[in-house]
CSV table of C-alpha atoms in Angstrom, one decimal:
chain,number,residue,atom,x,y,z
A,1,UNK,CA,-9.9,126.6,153.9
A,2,UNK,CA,-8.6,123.2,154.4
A,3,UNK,CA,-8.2,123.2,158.4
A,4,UNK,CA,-6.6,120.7,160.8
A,5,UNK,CA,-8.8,120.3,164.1
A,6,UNK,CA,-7.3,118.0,166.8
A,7,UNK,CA,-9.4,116.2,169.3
A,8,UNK,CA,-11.7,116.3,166.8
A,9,UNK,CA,-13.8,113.3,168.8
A,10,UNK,CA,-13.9,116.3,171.9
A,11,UNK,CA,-16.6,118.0,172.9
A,12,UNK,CA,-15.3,121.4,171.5
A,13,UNK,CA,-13.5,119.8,168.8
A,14,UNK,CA,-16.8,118.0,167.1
A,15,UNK,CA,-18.8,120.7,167.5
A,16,UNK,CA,-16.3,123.1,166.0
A,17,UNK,CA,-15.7,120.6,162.7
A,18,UNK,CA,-19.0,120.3,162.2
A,19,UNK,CA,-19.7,124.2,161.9
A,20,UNK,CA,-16.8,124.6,160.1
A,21,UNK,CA,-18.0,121.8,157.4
A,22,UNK,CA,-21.7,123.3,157.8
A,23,UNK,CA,-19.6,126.4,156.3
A,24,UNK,CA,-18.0,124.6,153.7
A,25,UNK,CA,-14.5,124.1,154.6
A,26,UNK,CA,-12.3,120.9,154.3
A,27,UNK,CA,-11.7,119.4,157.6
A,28,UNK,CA,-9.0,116.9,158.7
A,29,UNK,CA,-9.6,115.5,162.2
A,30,UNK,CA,-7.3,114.1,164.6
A,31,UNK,CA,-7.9,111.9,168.1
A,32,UNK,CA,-6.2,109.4,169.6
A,33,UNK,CA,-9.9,108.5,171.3
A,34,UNK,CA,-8.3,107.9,174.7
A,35,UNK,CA,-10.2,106.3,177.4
A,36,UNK,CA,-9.9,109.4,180.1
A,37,UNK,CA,-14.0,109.1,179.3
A,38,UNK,CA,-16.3,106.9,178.0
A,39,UNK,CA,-15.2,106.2,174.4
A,40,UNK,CA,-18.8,105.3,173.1
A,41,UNK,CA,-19.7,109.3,173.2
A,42,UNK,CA,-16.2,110.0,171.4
A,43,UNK,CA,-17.4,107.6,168.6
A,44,UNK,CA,-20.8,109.1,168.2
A,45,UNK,CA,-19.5,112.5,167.7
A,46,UNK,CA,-17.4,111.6,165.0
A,47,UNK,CA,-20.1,110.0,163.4
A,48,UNK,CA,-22.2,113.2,163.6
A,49,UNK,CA,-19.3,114.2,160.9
A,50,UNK,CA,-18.9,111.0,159.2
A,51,UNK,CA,-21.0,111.9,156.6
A,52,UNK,CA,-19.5,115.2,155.2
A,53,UNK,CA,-17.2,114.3,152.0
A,54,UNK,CA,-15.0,117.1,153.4
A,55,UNK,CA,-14.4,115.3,156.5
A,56,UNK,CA,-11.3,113.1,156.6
A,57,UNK,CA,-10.5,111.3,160.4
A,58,UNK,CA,-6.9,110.2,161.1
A,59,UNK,CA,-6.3,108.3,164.2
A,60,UNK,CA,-3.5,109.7,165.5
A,61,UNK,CA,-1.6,110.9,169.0
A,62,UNK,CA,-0.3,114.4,169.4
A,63,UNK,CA,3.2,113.0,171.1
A,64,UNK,CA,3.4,110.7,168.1
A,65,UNK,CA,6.5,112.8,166.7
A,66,UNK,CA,7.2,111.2,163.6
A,67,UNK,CA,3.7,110.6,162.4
A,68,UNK,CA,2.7,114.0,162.8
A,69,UNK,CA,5.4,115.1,161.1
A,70,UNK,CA,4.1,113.1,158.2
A,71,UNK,CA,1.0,114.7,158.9
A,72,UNK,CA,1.8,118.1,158.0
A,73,UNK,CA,4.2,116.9,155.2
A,74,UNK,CA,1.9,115.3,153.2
A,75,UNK,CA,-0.9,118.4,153.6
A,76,UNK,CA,-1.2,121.2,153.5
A,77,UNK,CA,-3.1,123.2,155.9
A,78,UNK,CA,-4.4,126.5,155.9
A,79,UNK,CA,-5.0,126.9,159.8
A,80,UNK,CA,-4.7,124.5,162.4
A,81,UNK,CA,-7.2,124.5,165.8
A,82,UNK,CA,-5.8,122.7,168.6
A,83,UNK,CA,-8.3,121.2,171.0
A,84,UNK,CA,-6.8,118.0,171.7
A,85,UNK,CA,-5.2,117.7,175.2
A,86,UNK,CA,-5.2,115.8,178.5
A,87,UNK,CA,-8.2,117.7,180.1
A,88,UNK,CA,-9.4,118.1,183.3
A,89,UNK,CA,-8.1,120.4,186.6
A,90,UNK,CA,-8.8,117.1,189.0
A,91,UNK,CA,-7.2,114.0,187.2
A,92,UNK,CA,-3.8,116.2,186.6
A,93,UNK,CA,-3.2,115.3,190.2
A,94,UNK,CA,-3.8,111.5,189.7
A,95,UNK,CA,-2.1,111.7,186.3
A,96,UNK,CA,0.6,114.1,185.7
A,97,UNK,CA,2.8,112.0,183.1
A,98,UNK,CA,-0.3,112.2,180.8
A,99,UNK,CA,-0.6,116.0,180.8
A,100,UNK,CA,3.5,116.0,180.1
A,101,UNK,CA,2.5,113.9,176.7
A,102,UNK,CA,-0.4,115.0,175.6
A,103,UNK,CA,-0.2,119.4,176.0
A,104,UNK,CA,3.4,119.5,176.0
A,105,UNK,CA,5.2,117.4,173.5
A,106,UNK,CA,2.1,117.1,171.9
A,107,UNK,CA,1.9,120.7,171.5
A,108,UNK,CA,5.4,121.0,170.5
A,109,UNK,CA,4.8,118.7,167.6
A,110,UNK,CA,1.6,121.1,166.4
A,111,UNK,CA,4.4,124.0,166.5
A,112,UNK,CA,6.4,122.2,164.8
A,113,UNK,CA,4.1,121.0,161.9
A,114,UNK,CA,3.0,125.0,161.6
A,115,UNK,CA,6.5,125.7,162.0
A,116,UNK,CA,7.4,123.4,158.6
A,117,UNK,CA,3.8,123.5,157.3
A,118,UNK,CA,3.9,127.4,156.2
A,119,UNK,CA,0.1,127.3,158.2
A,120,UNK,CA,-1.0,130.3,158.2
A,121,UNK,CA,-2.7,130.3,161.7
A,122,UNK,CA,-2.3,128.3,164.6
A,123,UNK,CA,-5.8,128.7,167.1
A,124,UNK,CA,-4.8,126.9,170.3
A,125,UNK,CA,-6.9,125.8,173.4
A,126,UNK,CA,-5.6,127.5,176.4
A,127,UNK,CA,-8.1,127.8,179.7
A,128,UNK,CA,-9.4,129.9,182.5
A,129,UNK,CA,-7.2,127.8,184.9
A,130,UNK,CA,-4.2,129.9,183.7
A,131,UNK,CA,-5.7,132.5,186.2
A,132,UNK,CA,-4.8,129.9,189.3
A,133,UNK,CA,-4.1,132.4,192.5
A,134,UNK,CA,-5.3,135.7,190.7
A,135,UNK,CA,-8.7,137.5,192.8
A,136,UNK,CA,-8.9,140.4,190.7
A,137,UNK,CA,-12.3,140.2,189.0
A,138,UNK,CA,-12.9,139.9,186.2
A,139,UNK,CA,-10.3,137.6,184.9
A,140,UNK,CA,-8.4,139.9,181.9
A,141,UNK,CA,-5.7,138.5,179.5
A,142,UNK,CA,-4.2,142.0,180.6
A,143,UNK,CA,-3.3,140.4,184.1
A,144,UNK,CA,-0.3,138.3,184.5
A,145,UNK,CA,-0.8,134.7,185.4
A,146,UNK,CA,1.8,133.9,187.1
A,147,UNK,CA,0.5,131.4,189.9
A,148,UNK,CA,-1.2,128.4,188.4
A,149,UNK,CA,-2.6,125.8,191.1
A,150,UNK,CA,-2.6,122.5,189.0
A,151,UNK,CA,-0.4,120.8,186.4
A,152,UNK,CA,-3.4,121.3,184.3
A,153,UNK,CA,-3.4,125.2,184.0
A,154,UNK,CA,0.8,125.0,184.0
A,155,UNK,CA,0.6,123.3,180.9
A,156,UNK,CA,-2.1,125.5,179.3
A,157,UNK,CA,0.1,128.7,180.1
A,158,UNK,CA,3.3,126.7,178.9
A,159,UNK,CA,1.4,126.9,175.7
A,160,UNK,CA,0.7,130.3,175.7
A,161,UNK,CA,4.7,130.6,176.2
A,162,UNK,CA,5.7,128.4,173.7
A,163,UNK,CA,3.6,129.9,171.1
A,164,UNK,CA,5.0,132.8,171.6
A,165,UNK,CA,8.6,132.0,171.3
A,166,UNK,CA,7.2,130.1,167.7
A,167,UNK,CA,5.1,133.7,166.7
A,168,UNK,CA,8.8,135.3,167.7
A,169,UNK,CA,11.3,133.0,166.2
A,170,UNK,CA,9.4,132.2,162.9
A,171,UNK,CA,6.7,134.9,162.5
A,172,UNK,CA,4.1,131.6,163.1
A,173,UNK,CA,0.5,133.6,164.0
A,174,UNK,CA,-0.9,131.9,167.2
A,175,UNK,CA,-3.9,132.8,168.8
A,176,UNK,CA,-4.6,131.4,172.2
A,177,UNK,CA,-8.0,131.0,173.5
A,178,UNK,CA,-9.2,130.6,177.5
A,179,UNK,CA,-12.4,128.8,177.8
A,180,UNK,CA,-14.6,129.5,181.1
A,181,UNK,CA,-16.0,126.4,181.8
A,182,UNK,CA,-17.9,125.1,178.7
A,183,UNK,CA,-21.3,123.1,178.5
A,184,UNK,CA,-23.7,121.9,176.4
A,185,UNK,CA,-25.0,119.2,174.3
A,186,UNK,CA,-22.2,116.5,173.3
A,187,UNK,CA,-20.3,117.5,176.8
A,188,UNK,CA,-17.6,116.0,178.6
A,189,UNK,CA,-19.0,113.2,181.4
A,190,UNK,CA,-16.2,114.6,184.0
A,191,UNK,CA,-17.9,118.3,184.2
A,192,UNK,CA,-20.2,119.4,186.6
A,193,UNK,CA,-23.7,120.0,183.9
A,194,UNK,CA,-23.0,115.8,183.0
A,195,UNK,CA,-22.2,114.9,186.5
A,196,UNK,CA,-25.0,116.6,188.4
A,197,UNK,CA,-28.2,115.6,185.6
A,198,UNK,CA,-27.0,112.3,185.6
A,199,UNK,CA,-26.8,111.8,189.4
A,200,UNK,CA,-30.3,113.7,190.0
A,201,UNK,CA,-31.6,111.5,187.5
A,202,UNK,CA,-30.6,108.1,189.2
A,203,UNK,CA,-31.6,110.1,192.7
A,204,UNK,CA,-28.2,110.0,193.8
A,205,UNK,CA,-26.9,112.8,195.9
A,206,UNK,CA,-24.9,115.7,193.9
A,207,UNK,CA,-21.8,116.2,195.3
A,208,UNK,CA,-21.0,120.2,195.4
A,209,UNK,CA,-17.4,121.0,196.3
A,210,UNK,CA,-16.5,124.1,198.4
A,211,UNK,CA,-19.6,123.5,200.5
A,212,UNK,CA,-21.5,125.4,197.4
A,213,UNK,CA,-19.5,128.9,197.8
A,214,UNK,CA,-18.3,128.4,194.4
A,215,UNK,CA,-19.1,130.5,190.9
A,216,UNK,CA,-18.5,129.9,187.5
A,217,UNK,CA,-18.6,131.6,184.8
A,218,UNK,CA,-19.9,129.0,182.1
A,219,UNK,CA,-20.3,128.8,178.7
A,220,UNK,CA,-22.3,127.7,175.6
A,221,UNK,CA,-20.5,125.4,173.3
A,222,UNK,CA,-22.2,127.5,170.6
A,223,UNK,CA,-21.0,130.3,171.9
A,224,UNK,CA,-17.5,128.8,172.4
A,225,UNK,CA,-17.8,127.6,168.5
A,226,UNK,CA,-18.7,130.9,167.3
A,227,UNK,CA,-16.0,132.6,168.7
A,228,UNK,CA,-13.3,130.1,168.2
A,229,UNK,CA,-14.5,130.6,163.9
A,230,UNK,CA,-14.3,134.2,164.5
A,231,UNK,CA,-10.6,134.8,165.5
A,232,UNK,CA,-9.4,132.1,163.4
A,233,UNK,CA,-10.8,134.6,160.0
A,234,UNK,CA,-8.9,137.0,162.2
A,235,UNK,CA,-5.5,136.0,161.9
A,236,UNK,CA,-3.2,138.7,164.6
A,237,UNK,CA,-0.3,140.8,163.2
A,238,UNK,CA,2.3,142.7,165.5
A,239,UNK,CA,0.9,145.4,167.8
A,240,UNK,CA,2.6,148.9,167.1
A,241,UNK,CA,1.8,149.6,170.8
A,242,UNK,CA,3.1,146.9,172.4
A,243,UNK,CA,6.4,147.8,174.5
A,244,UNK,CA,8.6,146.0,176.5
A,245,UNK,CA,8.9,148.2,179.3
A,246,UNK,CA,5.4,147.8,180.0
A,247,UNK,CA,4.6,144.7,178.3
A,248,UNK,CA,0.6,143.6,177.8
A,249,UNK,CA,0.9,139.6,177.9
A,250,UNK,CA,-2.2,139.4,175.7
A,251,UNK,CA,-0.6,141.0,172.7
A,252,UNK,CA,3.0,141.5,171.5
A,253,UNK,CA,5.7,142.7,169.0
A,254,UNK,CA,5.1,139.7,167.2
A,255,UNK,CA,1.8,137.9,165.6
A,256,UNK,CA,0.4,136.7,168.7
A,257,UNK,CA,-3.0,137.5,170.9
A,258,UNK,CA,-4.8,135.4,173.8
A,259,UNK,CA,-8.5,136.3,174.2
A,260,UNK,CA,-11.3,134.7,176.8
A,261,UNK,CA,-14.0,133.4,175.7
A,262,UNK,CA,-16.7,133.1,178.8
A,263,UNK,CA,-20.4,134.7,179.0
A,264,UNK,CA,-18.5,137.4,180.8
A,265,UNK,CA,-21.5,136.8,183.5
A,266,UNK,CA,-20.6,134.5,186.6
A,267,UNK,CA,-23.5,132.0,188.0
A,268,UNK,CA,-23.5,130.8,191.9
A,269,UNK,CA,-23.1,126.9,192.1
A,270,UNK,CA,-25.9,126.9,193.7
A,271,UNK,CA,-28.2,128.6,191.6
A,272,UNK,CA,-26.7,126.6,188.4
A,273,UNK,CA,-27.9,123.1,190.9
A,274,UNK,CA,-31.5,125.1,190.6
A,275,UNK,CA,-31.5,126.0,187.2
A,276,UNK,CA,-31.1,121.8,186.6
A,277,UNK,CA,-33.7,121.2,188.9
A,278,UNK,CA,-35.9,123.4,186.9
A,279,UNK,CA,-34.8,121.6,183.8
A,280,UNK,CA,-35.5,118.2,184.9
A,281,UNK,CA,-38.3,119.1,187.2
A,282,UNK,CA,-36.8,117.2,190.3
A,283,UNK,CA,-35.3,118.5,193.1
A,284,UNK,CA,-31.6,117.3,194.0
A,285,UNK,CA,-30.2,115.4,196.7
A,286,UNK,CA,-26.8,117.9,198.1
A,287,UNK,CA,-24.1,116.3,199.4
A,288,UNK,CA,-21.8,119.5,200.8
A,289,UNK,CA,-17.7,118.8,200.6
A,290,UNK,CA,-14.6,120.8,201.0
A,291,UNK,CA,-12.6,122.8,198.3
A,292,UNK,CA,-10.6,120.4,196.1
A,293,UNK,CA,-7.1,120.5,195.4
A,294,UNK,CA,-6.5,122.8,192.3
A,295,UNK,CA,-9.7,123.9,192.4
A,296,UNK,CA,-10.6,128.0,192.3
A,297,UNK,CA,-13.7,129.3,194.2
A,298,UNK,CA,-14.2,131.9,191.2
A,299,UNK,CA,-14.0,132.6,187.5
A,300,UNK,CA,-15.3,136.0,185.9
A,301,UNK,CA,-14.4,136.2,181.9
A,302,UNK,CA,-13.7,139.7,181.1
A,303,UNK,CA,-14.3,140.0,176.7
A,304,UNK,CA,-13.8,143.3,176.3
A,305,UNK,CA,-10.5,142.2,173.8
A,306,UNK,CA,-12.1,139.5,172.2
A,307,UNK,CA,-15.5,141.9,171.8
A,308,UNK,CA,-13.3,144.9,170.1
A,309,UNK,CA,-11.1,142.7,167.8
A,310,UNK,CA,-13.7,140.0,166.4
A,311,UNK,CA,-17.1,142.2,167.5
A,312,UNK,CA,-18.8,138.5,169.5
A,313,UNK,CA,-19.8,138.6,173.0
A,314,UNK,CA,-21.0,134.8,174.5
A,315,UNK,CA,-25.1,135.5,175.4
A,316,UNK,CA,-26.4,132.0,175.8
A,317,UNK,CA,-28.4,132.0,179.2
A,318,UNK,CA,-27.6,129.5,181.7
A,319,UNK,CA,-30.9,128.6,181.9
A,320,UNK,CA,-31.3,127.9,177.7
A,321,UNK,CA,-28.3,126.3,177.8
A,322,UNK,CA,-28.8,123.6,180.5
A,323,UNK,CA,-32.5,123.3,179.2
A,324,UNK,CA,-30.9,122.6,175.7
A,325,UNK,CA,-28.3,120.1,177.5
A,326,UNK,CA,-30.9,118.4,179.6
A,327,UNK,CA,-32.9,117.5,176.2
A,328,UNK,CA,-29.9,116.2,174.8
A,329,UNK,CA,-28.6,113.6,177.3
A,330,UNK,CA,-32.3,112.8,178.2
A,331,UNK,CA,-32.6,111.4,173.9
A,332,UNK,CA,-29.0,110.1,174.1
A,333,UNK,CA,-29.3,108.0,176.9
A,334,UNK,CA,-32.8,107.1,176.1
């Protein structure tokens, strides 16, 4: 296929090119390589993909409208993923206007290019912050999420809206995905796994939010790139069942579907502080705060959808994947 992956610099977005080139596909990758984190580690991911003849980079902003019309006008893509966005639950509350830019127009303009671009899928990032208020465990794309608790998770579920009305109005497929808090090798310096090695490392205390009573329910980038290649070879088509009297947000009466993707298997904060320790064979130094704004105490990925229609369920260990993390950064930053 020839497939259009934005944020391809990301963390989800490298490693997702790179399996999709591994599988022989033509990849076109966007970024705007923004300096929200350290740019160097944007750089070296795309140059993990720099050698693949199948691998074309265009430097390029999501809320750039006339240039990513050009985009999709001069090629044609088969399916589109779209990783790039503002990201982060924390710095929407510093930041707002760049969360407006970057998952709103900018998402518009990926509708848009589908929209004109006869793509025949559109895979789009949403997350597990969609579930905001919501203490009914586990976390199902059945539930409504109605109650987000930063601009962060607004705009993800504006996009699960807006690709709706684009499945609706112009038979577009869209397929959203929520991610459950993802790590790994190649991660994002502003999550917890980065934060918490490199802090233990330069015996600096860890700082753990909520006092510790926090769970998560994370998950392998592997596991996240695996199932993101899945649904996209699963393209959705109307479900006869769906009704409007009793609607199922998860599905509908047009090509549309949101799935999770999380290990379906929640880890204590605490214990996921331990399970580093045991990785880098030091013990950490705790620094105990309160809740932050926009911050949940809980996430719990029910699969259960995303196990029936594309038969993957996340299985990574916590304790593999932080090993396999902590290996990583130690060679990187060697």
């Amino acid at each position: 296929m020839n497939v259009l992956v934005t944020g391809a610099a990301g963390f989800i977005g490298s490693a997702l090119s790179l399996r999709l080139l591994n599988d022989g596909h033509r990849v076109w990758g966007i970024d705007n390589l923004n300096d929200y984190y350290d740019v160097n580690l944007k750089k070296d991911r795309l140059a993990r993909l720099s050698g693949y003849p199948d691998f074309k980079f265009i430097f390029l902003d999501l809320a750039d409208r006339p240039n990513m019309a050009k985009l999709f006008e001069d090629n044609a893509f088969d399916c589109v993923v779209n990783l790039a966005a503002q990201a982060g639950v924390r710095y929407s509350i510093e930041n707002p206007a760049s969360y407006v830019d970057a998952n709103l127009v900018g998402f518009g303009n990926i509708l848009e290019g589908c929209r004109h671009g006869g793509v025949k899928h559109l895979v789009f990032a949403s997350s597990s912050s969609v579930y905001g208020l919501n203490t009914h465990m586990p976390f199902s794309v059945r539930h409504n999420v109605d109650h987000p608790v930063s601009l962060y998770a607004a705009s993800k579920k504006a996009n699960e809206l807006m690709a709706h009305t684009y499945s609706y109005l112009y038979s577009l497929p869209t397929t959203g995905l929520r991610f459950f808090t993802v790590y790994g090798p190649w991660g994002r310096p502003d999550m917890a796994l980065f934060l918490f090695t490199k802090a233990m490392l330069a015996d600096e205390p860890v700082k753990v939010f909520n006092n510790g009573e926090m769970k998560r329910d994370f998950t392998y980038i592997d596991d996240i790139v695996e199932g993101v290649v899945r649904v996209m070879n699963n393209i959705p088509e109307p479900d006869p069942a769906w009704n409007g009297k009793t609607p199922v947000p998860s599905s509908s009466c047009v090509p549309y579907r949101i799935y999770n993707i999380g290990n379906n298997e929640p880890v204590a904060l605490m214990d996921f502080v331990r399970a580093i320790e045991d990785a880098l064979g030091k013990k950490a130094k705790i620094d105990y705060l309160p809740m932050q704004a926009g911050d949940v105490p809980a996430t719990w990925a029910d699969v259960d959808d995303l196990i029936a229609d594309t038969g993957f369920k996340p299985e990574t260990s916590v304790q593999q994947g932080i090993q396999n993390f902590v290996d990583w950064y130690k060679a990187y930053y060697s």
